[in-house]
């Protein structure tokens, strides 16, 4: 049964690529066939995913898919815009997937979340400085990556009210920072901050009512 699933994935992928190629040639009459590389790439991942997941070889699956993804992005970057290395933005999290797969159980620890988020922030700050120094866009991925250790800590301690307060302060600080960087002449950060304050407020009254009962 497993072999049939793999054979179906391979056969279905090949048929889809052939169909799209023929449609491009005879129906759309477009001489450029390079766009068929995008669905072809997805069709390659289909049988690969079926093969390794059904055998339970998830680590090998993550390594192989990461390699295919990175190779695909580098080829596309070189082919379309060789003057700008945009693939570097996506390569880091893809490689990070394989790295944390190697780490196993340690990847789910609080220390790993801090180390991983710190490395990721430093990486994107470096890209910001060398590729796009005109605007400090690194604050956006930094905001996302810092959620990792923050949420992991409070998920383990189960201090939900405290998490809502700390997270609200953190989100508010992020919007204030973005407001100051992008449009300092217009104070718009008050709108999302007002909405965020309802989170800890509702959590407080929930626990207050729960304690009364």
Coordinates of N, CA and C in Angstrom, one line a residue:
X1 N 0.8 -1.2 0.0 CA 0.0 0.0 0.0 C 0.9 1.3 0.0
X2 N 2.0 1.2 0.8 CA 2.8 2.4 0.8 C 3.5 2.6 -0.5
X3 N 3.9 1.5 -1.2 CA 4.5 1.6 -2.5 C 3.5 2.2 -3.5
X4 N 2.3 1.9 -3.4 CA 1.3 2.5 -4.3 C 1.1 4.0 -4.1
X5 N 1.2 4.4 -2.8 CA 1.1 5.8 -2.5 C 2.3 6.6 -3.1
X6 N 3.4 6.0 -3.0 CA 4.6 6.7 -3.5 C 4.6 6.7 -5.1
X7 N 4.1 5.6 -5.7 CA 4.0 5.5 -7.1 C 3.0 6.5 -7.6
X8 N 1.9 6.6 -6.9 CA 0.9 7.6 -7.3 C 1.4 9.0 -7.2
X9 N 2.2 9.3 -6.1 CA 2.7 10.7 -6.0 C 3.7 11.0 -7.1
X10 N 4.5 10.0 -7.5 CA 5.5 10.3 -8.6 C 4.8 10.4 -9.9
X11 N 3.8 9.5 -10.2 CA 3.1 9.6 -11.4 C 2.2 10.8 -11.5
X12 N 1.6 11.2 -10.4 CA 0.7 12.4 -10.4 C 1.5 13.6 -10.6
X13 N 2.7 13.7 -10.0 CA 3.6 14.9 -10.2 C 4.1 15.0 -11.6
X14 N 4.5 13.9 -12.2 CA 5.0 14.0 -13.6 C 3.8 14.4 -14.5
X15 N 2.6 13.8 -14.3 CA 1.5 14.2 -15.2 C 1.2 15.7 -15.1
X16 N 1.2 16.2 -13.9 CA 0.9 17.6 -13.7 C 1.9 18.5 -14.4
X17 N 3.2 18.2 -14.2 CA 4.2 19.0 -14.9 C 4.0 18.9 -16.4
X18 N 3.8 17.7 -17.0 CA 3.6 17.6 -18.4 C 2.4 18.4 -18.9
X19 N 1.3 18.3 -18.1 CA 0.1 19.0 -18.5 C 0.3 20.5 -18.5
X20 N 1.0 21.1 -17.5 CA 1.3 22.5 -17.4 C 2.2 22.9 -18.6
X21 N 3.1 22.1 -18.9 CA 4.1 22.4 -20.0 C 3.3 22.5 -21.3
X22 N 2.5 21.4 -21.6 CA 1.8 21.4 -22.8 C 0.8 22.5 -22.9
X23 N 0.1 22.9 -21.8 CA -0.8 24.0 -21.8 C -0.1 25.3 -22.1
X24 N 1.1 25.4 -21.6 CA 1.9 26.7 -21.9 C 2.3 26.7 -23.3
X25 N 2.6 25.6 -24.0 CA 3.1 25.6 -25.4 C 1.9 25.8 -26.3
X26 N 0.8 25.0 -26.2 CA -0.2 24.9 -27.2 C -1.4 25.8 -26.9
X27 N -1.7 26.1 -25.6 CA -2.8 26.9 -25.3 C -2.4 28.4 -25.1
X28 N -1.5 28.6 -24.1 CA -1.1 30.0 -23.9 C -0.1 30.5 -24.9
X29 N 0.6 29.5 -25.6 CA 1.6 29.9 -26.6 C 2.6 30.8 -26.1
X30 N 3.1 30.5 -24.9 CA 4.1 31.3 -24.3 C 5.5 30.7 -24.5
X31 N 6.5 31.4 -25.1 CA 7.7 30.7 -25.4 C 8.6 30.4 -24.2
X32 N 8.3 31.2 -23.1 CA 9.2 31.0 -21.9 C 8.6 29.9 -21.0
X33 N 9.3 28.8 -20.9 CA 8.8 27.7 -20.1 C 9.4 27.7 -18.7
X34 N 10.1 28.8 -18.3 CA 10.7 28.8 -17.0 C 9.7 28.8 -15.8
X35 N 8.5 29.3 -16.1 CA 7.5 29.3 -15.0 C 7.1 27.9 -14.5
X36 N 7.3 27.0 -15.4 CA 6.9 25.6 -15.1 C 7.9 25.0 -14.0
X37 N 9.0 25.7 -13.7 CA 9.9 25.2 -12.7 C 9.2 25.3 -11.3
X38 N 8.3 26.3 -11.1 CA 7.7 26.5 -9.8 C 6.8 25.3 -9.5
X39 N 5.8 24.9 -10.3 CA 5.0 23.7 -10.0 C 5.9 22.4 -10.0
X40 N 6.9 22.4 -10.9 CA 7.8 21.2 -10.9 C 8.5 21.0 -9.6
X41 N 8.9 22.1 -9.0 CA 9.5 22.0 -7.7 C 8.6 21.4 -6.6
X42 N 7.4 21.9 -6.6 CA 6.4 21.4 -5.7 C 6.1 19.9 -5.9
X43 N 6.1 19.5 -7.2 CA 5.8 18.1 -7.5 C 6.9 17.2 -7.1
X44 N 8.1 17.7 -7.1 CA 9.3 17.0 -6.6 C 9.1 16.7 -5.1
X45 N 8.6 17.7 -4.3 CA 8.5 17.6 -2.9 C 7.4 16.6 -2.5
X46 N 6.4 16.4 -3.4 CA 5.2 15.5 -3.1 C 5.7 14.1 -2.9
X47 N 6.3 13.4 -3.9 CA 6.8 12.0 -3.6 C 7.8 11.9 -2.5
X48 N 8.7 12.9 -2.4 CA 9.7 12.9 -1.4 C 9.1 12.9 0.0
X49 N 8.0 13.8 0.2 CA 7.3 13.8 1.4 C 6.6 12.5 1.8
X50 N 6.0 12.0 0.8 CA 5.2 10.7 1.0 C 6.2 9.6 1.4
X51 N 7.3 9.5 0.7 CA 8.3 8.4 0.9 C 8.8 8.5 2.3
X52 N 9.3 9.6 2.8 CA 10.0 9.7 4.1 C 9.1 9.7 5.2
X53 N 7.9 10.4 5.1 CA 7.0 10.4 6.2 C 6.4 9.1 6.5
X54 N 6.1 8.3 5.4 CA 5.5 7.0 5.6 C 6.5 6.0 6.2
X55 N 7.8 6.2 6.0 CA 8.8 5.4 6.6 C 9.2 5.9 8.0
X56 N 8.7 7.0 8.4 CA 9.0 7.6 9.7 C 10.4 8.2 9.8
X57 N 11.0 8.5 8.7 CA 12.3 9.1 8.7 C 12.2 10.6 8.6
X58 N 11.8 11.2 9.7 CA 11.5 12.6 9.6 C 12.8 13.5 9.6
X59 N 13.8 13.0 10.3 CA 15.1 13.8 10.2 C 15.7 13.9 8.8
X60 N 15.7 12.7 8.2 CA 16.2 12.7 6.8 C 15.3 13.5 5.9
X61 N 14.0 13.5 6.2 CA 13.1 14.3 5.4 C 13.4 15.8 5.5
X62 N 13.6 16.2 6.8 CA 13.9 17.6 7.0 C 15.2 18.1 6.3
X63 N 16.2 17.2 6.4 CA 17.5 17.5 5.7 C 17.4 17.6 4.2
X64 N 16.7 16.7 3.6 CA 16.6 16.6 2.2 C 15.7 17.8 1.7
X65 N 14.6 18.0 2.3 CA 13.7 19.1 1.9 C 14.4 20.5 2.1
X66 N 15.1 20.6 3.2 CA 15.9 21.9 3.4 C 16.9 22.1 2.3
X67 N 17.6 21.0 1.9 CA 18.6 21.1 0.8 C 17.9 21.5 -0.5
X68 N 16.8 20.9 -0.8 CA 16.0 21.2 -2.0 C 15.5 22.6 -2.0
X69 N 15.0 23.0 -0.9 CA 14.5 24.4 -0.8 C 15.6 25.4 -1.0
X70 N 16.7 25.2 -0.3 CA 17.9 26.2 -0.4 C 18.4 26.2 -1.8
X71 N 18.6 25.0 -2.4 CA 19.1 24.9 -3.8 C 18.1 25.6 -4.8
X72 N 16.8 25.4 -4.6 CA 15.9 26.0 -5.4 C 15.9 27.6 -5.3
X73 N 16.0 28.1 -4.1 CA 16.0 29.5 -3.9 C 17.3 30.2 -4.5
X74 N 18.4 29.5 -4.3 CA 19.7 30.0 -4.8 C 19.6 30.0 -6.3
X75 N 19.1 29.0 -6.9 CA 19.0 28.9 -8.4 C 18.1 30.1 -8.9
X76 N 17.0 30.2 -8.2 CA 16.0 31.3 -8.7 C 16.6 32.7 -8.5
X77 N 17.3 32.8 -7.3 CA 18.0 34.1 -7.1 C 19.0 34.4 -8.1
X78 N 19.8 33.4 -8.5 CA 20.9 33.6 -9.5 C 20.3 33.9 -10.9
X79 N 19.2 33.2 -11.1 CA 18.6 33.3 -12.5 C 17.8 34.6 -12.7
X80 N 17.1 35.0 -11.7 CA 16.2 36.2 -11.9 C 16.9 37.5 -11.5
X81 N 17.4 37.6 -10.3 CA 18.0 38.8 -9.8 C 19.4 38.5 -9.2
X82 N 20.4 38.3 -10.0 CA 21.8 38.0 -9.5 C 22.4 39.1 -8.8
X83 N 21.9 40.3 -9.0 CA 22.5 41.5 -8.4 C 22.1 41.7 -6.9
X84 N 21.0 41.0 -6.5 CA 20.5 41.2 -5.1 C 20.3 39.8 -4.5
X85 N 21.0 39.4 -3.4 CA 20.9 38.1 -2.8 C 19.7 38.0 -1.9
X86 N 18.5 38.0 -2.4 CA 17.3 38.0 -1.6 C 17.1 36.6 -1.0
X87 N 17.7 35.6 -1.5 CA 17.6 34.2 -1.0 C 18.1 34.1 0.4
X88 N 19.0 35.0 0.8 CA 19.5 35.0 2.2 C 18.5 35.2 3.2
X89 N 17.4 35.9 2.9 CA 16.4 36.1 3.9 C 15.6 34.8 4.2
X90 N 15.5 34.0 3.3 CA 14.7 32.7 3.5 C 15.6 31.5 3.9
X91 N 16.8 31.6 3.5 CA 17.7 30.4 3.8 C 17.9 30.1 5.3
X92 N 18.0 31.2 6.1 CA 18.3 31.0 7.5 C 17.2 30.1 8.2
X93 N 15.9 30.5 8.1 CA 14.9 29.7 8.8 C 14.8 28.2 8.3
X94 N 15.1 28.1 7.0 CA 15.1 26.7 6.4 C 16.2 25.9 7.0
X95 N 17.4 26.4 7.0 CA 18.5 25.7 7.6 C 18.3 25.5 9.1
X96 N 17.7 26.5 9.8 CA 17.3 26.4 11.2 C 16.4 25.2 11.5
X97 N 15.5 24.9 10.6 CA 14.6 23.7 10.7 C 15.5 22.4 10.8
X98 N 16.5 22.3 10.0 CA 17.3 21.1 10.0 C 18.2 21.0 11.3
X99 N 18.7 22.2 11.7 CA 19.5 22.3 12.9 C 18.8 21.9 14.1
X100 N 17.6 22.4 14.3 CA 16.8 22.0 15.4 C 16.2 20.6 15.4
X101 N 16.1 20.0 14.2 CA 15.8 18.6 14.1 C 16.9 17.8 14.6
X102 N 18.2 18.2 14.3 CA 19.3 17.4 14.8 C 19.4 17.5 16.3
X103 N 19.0 18.6 16.9 CA 19.1 18.8 18.4 C 18.1 17.9 19.1
X104 N 17.1 17.5 18.5 CA 16.1 16.6 19.1 C 15.4 17.2 20.3
X105 N 15.4 16.6 21.4 CA 14.6 17.0 22.6 C 15.1 18.4 23.1
X106 N 16.4 18.6 23.0 CA 17.0 19.8 23.5 C 16.4 21.1 22.8
X107 N 15.9 20.9 21.5 CA 15.4 22.0 20.8 C 14.1 22.5 21.4
X108 N 13.5 21.7 22.3 CA 12.2 22.2 23.0 C 12.5 22.8 24.3
X109 N 13.8 23.0 24.7 CA 14.1 23.6 25.9 C 14.0 25.2 25.9
X110 N 14.0 25.8 27.1 CA 13.9 27.2 27.2 C 15.3 27.8 26.7
X111 N 16.4 27.2 27.0 CA 17.7 27.7 26.6 C 17.8 27.7 25.1
X112 N 17.3 26.6 24.4 CA 17.4 26.6 23.0 C 16.6 27.7 22.3
X113 N 15.4 28.1 23.0 CA 14.6 29.1 22.4 C 15.4 30.5 22.5
X114 N 16.1 30.7 23.6 CA 16.8 32.0 23.7 C 18.0 32.0 22.8
X115 N 18.7 30.9 22.7 CA 19.9 30.9 21.8 C 19.4 31.0 20.3
X116 N 18.4 30.2 20.0 CA 17.9 30.3 18.6 C 17.4 31.7 18.2
X117 N 16.6 32.3 19.1 CA 16.1 33.7 18.8 C 17.2 34.7 18.7
X118 N 18.2 34.6 19.6 CA 19.4 35.5 19.6 C 20.2 35.4 18.3
X119 N 20.4 34.1 17.9 CA 21.2 33.9 16.6 C 20.4 34.5 15.4
X120 N 19.0 34.2 15.4 CA 18.2 34.7 14.3 C 18.2 36.2 14.3
X121 N 18.1 36.9 15.4 CA 18.1 38.3 15.4 C 19.4 38.9 14.9
X122 N 20.5 38.3 15.4 CA 21.8 38.8 14.9 C 22.0 38.6 13.4
X123 N 21.5 37.5 12.9 CA 21.5 37.2 11.5 C 20.8 38.3 10.7
X124 N 19.6 38.6 11.1 CA 18.8 39.6 10.3 C 19.3 41.0 10.5
X125 N 19.8 41.3 11.7 CA 20.4 42.6 11.9 C 21.6 42.7 11.0
X126 N 22.4 41.7 10.8 CA 23.5 41.7 9.9 C 23.1 41.9 8.4
X127 N 22.0 41.2 8.0 CA 21.5 41.5 6.7 C 21.0 42.9 6.5
X128 N 20.4 43.4 7.6 CA 19.9 44.8 7.5 C 21.0 45.8 7.3
X129 N 22.1 45.6 8.0 CA 23.2 46.5 8.0 C 23.9 46.4 6.6
X130 N 24.0 45.2 6.0 CA 24.8 45.1 4.8 C 24.0 45.2 3.5
X131 N 22.7 44.8 3.6 CA 21.9 44.8 2.4 C 21.0 46.0 2.3
X132 N 20.3 46.4 3.4 CA 19.4 47.5 3.4 C 19.6 48.4 4.6
X133 N 20.7 49.1 4.6 CA 21.0 49.9 5.8 C 20.1 51.2 5.9
X134 N 19.4 51.5 4.9 CA 18.6 52.7 4.9 C 17.4 52.7 5.9
X135 N 16.9 51.5 6.2 CA 15.7 51.3 7.0 C 15.9 50.2 8.0
X136 N 15.7 50.4 9.3 CA 16.0 49.3 10.3 C 14.8 48.3 10.4
X137 N 14.7 47.6 9.3 CA 13.6 46.6 9.2 C 13.8 45.4 10.1
X138 N 15.0 45.2 10.6 CA 15.3 44.1 11.5 C 14.4 44.0 12.7
X139 N 13.8 45.2 13.1 CA 12.9 45.2 14.3 C 11.7 44.2 14.1
X140 N 11.3 44.0 12.9 CA 10.1 43.2 12.6 C 10.4 41.7 12.9
X141 N 11.5 41.1 12.3 CA 11.8 39.7 12.6 C 12.2 39.6 14.1
X142 N 12.9 40.6 14.6 CA 13.3 40.5 16.0 C 12.1 40.4 16.9
X143 N 11.0 41.2 16.6 CA 9.8 41.1 17.4 C 9.2 39.7 17.4
X144 N 9.2 39.1 16.2 CA 8.7 37.7 16.1 C 9.5 36.7 16.8
X145 N 10.8 36.8 16.6 CA 11.7 35.8 17.3 C 11.7 35.9 18.8
X146 N 11.5 37.0 19.3 CA 11.5 37.2 20.8 C 10.2 36.6 21.4
X147 N 9.2 36.4 20.6 CA 8.0 35.7 21.1 C 8.3 34.3 21.5
X148 N 9.3 33.7 20.8 CA 9.6 32.3 21.0 C 9.9 32.0 22.5
X149 N 11.0 32.6 23.1 CA 11.3 32.3 24.5 C 10.2 32.9 25.4
X150 N 9.6 34.0 25.1 CA 8.6 34.6 25.9 C 7.4 33.6 26.1
X151 N 6.9 33.2 25.0 CA 5.7 32.3 25.0 C 6.1 30.9 25.6
X152 N 7.3 30.4 25.4 CA 7.7 29.1 25.9 C 7.8 29.2 27.4
X153 N 8.3 30.3 28.0 CA 8.5 30.4 29.4 C 7.1 30.4 30.1
X154 N 6.2 31.2 29.6 CA 4.9 31.3 30.3 C 4.0 30.1 30.0
X155 N 4.3 29.4 28.9 CA 3.5 28.2 28.6 C 3.9 27.1 29.6
X156 N 5.2 27.1 30.0 CA 5.6 26.1 31.0 C 5.2 26.4 32.4
X157 N 5.3 27.7 32.7 CA 4.9 28.1 34.1 C 3.4 28.3 34.3
X158 N 2.7 28.4 33.2 CA 1.2 28.5 33.2 C 0.8 29.8 34.0
X159 N 1.5 30.8 33.9 CA 1.2 32.1 34.5 C 0.6 33.0 33.5
X160 N -0.7 32.7 33.1 CA -1.3 33.3 32.0 C -1.6 34.8 32.2
X161 N -2.0 35.2 33.3 CA -2.3 36.6 33.6 C -1.0 37.4 33.5
X162 N 0.0 36.9 34.0 CA 1.3 37.6 33.9 C 1.8 37.7 32.5
X163 N 1.6 36.6 31.8 CA 2.0 36.6 30.4 C 1.2 37.6 29.5
X164 N -0.1 37.8 29.8 CA -0.9 38.8 29.1 C -0.4 40.2 29.4
X165 N 0.0 40.4 30.6 CA 0.5 41.8 30.9 C 1.9 42.0 30.3
X166 N 2.8 41.1 30.4 CA 4.2 41.3 29.8 C 4.1 41.3 28.3
X167 N 3.3 40.5 27.7 CA 3.1 40.4 26.3 C 2.5 41.7 25.7
X168 N 1.6 42.3 26.5 CA 0.9 43.5 26.1 C 1.9 44.7 26.1
X169 N 2.7 44.7 27.1 CA 3.8 45.7 27.2 C 4.8 45.6 26.1
X170 N 5.1 44.3 25.8 CA 6.1 44.1 24.7 C 5.5 44.5 23.3
X171 N 4.2 44.1 23.1 CA 3.6 44.5 21.8 C 3.5 46.0 21.7
X172 N 3.1 46.7 22.8 CA 3.0 48.1 22.8 C 4.3 48.8 22.5
X173 N 5.4 48.3 23.1 CA 6.8 48.8 22.9 C 7.1 48.6 21.4
X174 N 6.7 47.5 20.8 CA 7.0 47.3 19.4 C 6.3 48.3 18.5
X175 N 5.0 48.6 18.8 CA 4.3 49.6 18.0 C 4.8 51.0 18.2
X176 N 5.2 51.3 19.4 CA 5.8 52.6 19.6 C 7.1 52.8 18.9
X177 N 7.9 51.7 18.9 CA 9.2 51.7 18.1 C 9.0 51.9 16.6
X178 N 8.0 51.1 16.1 CA 7.7 51.2 14.6 C 7.2 52.6 14.3
X179 N 6.3 53.1 15.2 CA 5.7 54.4 15.0 C 6.8 55.5 14.9
X180 N 7.8 55.4 15.8 CA 8.9 56.4 15.9 C 9.8 56.3 14.7
X181 N 10.0 55.1 14.2 CA 10.9 54.9 13.1 C 10.3 55.3 11.8
X182 N 9.0 54.9 11.6 CA 8.4 55.1 10.2 C 7.8 56.5 10.1
X183 N 6.9 56.8 11.0 CA 6.1 58.1 10.9 C 6.1 58.8 12.2
X184 N 7.2 59.4 12.6 CA 7.2 60.1 13.9 C 6.3 61.3 14.0
X185 N 5.9 61.8 12.9 CA 5.0 63.0 12.8 C 3.6 62.6 13.1
X186 N 3.2 61.3 13.1 CA 1.9 60.9 13.2 C 1.8 59.8 14.3
X187 N 1.1 60.1 15.4 CA 1.0 59.1 16.5 C -0.2 58.2 16.2
X188 N 0.1 57.0 15.6 CA -0.9 56.0 15.3 C -0.8 54.8 16.2
X189 N 0.3 54.7 17.0 CA 0.5 53.5 17.8 C -0.6 53.4 18.9
X190 N -1.2 54.5 19.3 CA -2.2 54.5 20.4 C -3.4 53.6 20.0
X191 N -3.7 53.4 18.7 CA -4.9 52.6 18.3 C -4.7 51.1 18.6
X192 N -3.6 50.5 18.1 CA -3.4 49.1 18.5 C -3.1 48.9 19.9
X193 N -2.4 49.8 20.6 CA -2.2 49.7 22.0 C -3.5 49.7 22.8
X194 N -4.4 50.5 22.4 CA -5.7 50.5 23.1 C -6.4 49.2 23.0
X195 N -6.3 48.6 21.8 CA -6.9 47.2 21.6 C -6.2 46.2 22.4
X196 N -4.9 46.3 22.5 CA -4.1 45.3 23.2 C -4.4 45.3 24.7
X197 N -4.7 46.5 25.3 CA -4.9 46.6 26.7 C -6.1 45.7 27.2
X198 N -7.0 45.4 26.3 CA -8.2 44.6 26.6 C -7.8 43.1 27.0
X199 N -6.6 42.7 26.5 CA -6.2 41.3 26.7 C -5.9 41.1 28.2
X200 N -5.0 41.9 28.8 CA -4.7 41.7 30.3 C -5.9 42.1 31.1
X201 N -6.7 43.0 30.7 CA -7.9 43.4 31.4 C -8.9 42.3 31.5
X202 N -9.1 41.6 30.4 CA -10.1 40.5 30.4 C -9.5 39.3 31.2
X203 N -8.2 39.1 31.1 CA -7.6 38.0 31.9 C -7.7 38.3 33.4
X204 N -7.5 39.6 33.8 CA -7.6 39.9 35.2 C -9.0 39.6 35.8
X205 N -10.0 40.1 35.0 CA -11.4 39.8 35.5 C -11.8 38.4 35.5
X206 N -11.2 37.6 34.6 CA -11.5 36.2 34.5 C -10.9 35.5 35.8
X207 N -9.7 35.8 36.1 CA -9.1 35.2 37.3 C -9.8 35.7 38.6
X208 N -10.2 37.0 38.6 CA -10.9 37.6 39.7 C -12.2 36.9 40.0
X209 N -12.9 36.7 38.9 CA -14.2 36.0 39.0 C -14.0 34.5 39.4
X210 N -12.9 33.9 38.9 CA -12.7 32.5 39.2 C -12.3 32.4 40.7
X211 N -11.6 33.3 41.3 CA -11.2 33.3 42.7 C -12.4 33.5 43.6
X212 N -13.4 34.3 43.1 CA -14.6 34.5 43.9 C -15.4 33.2 44.0
X213 N -15.4 32.4 43.0 CA -16.1 31.2 43.0 C -15.5 30.2 43.9

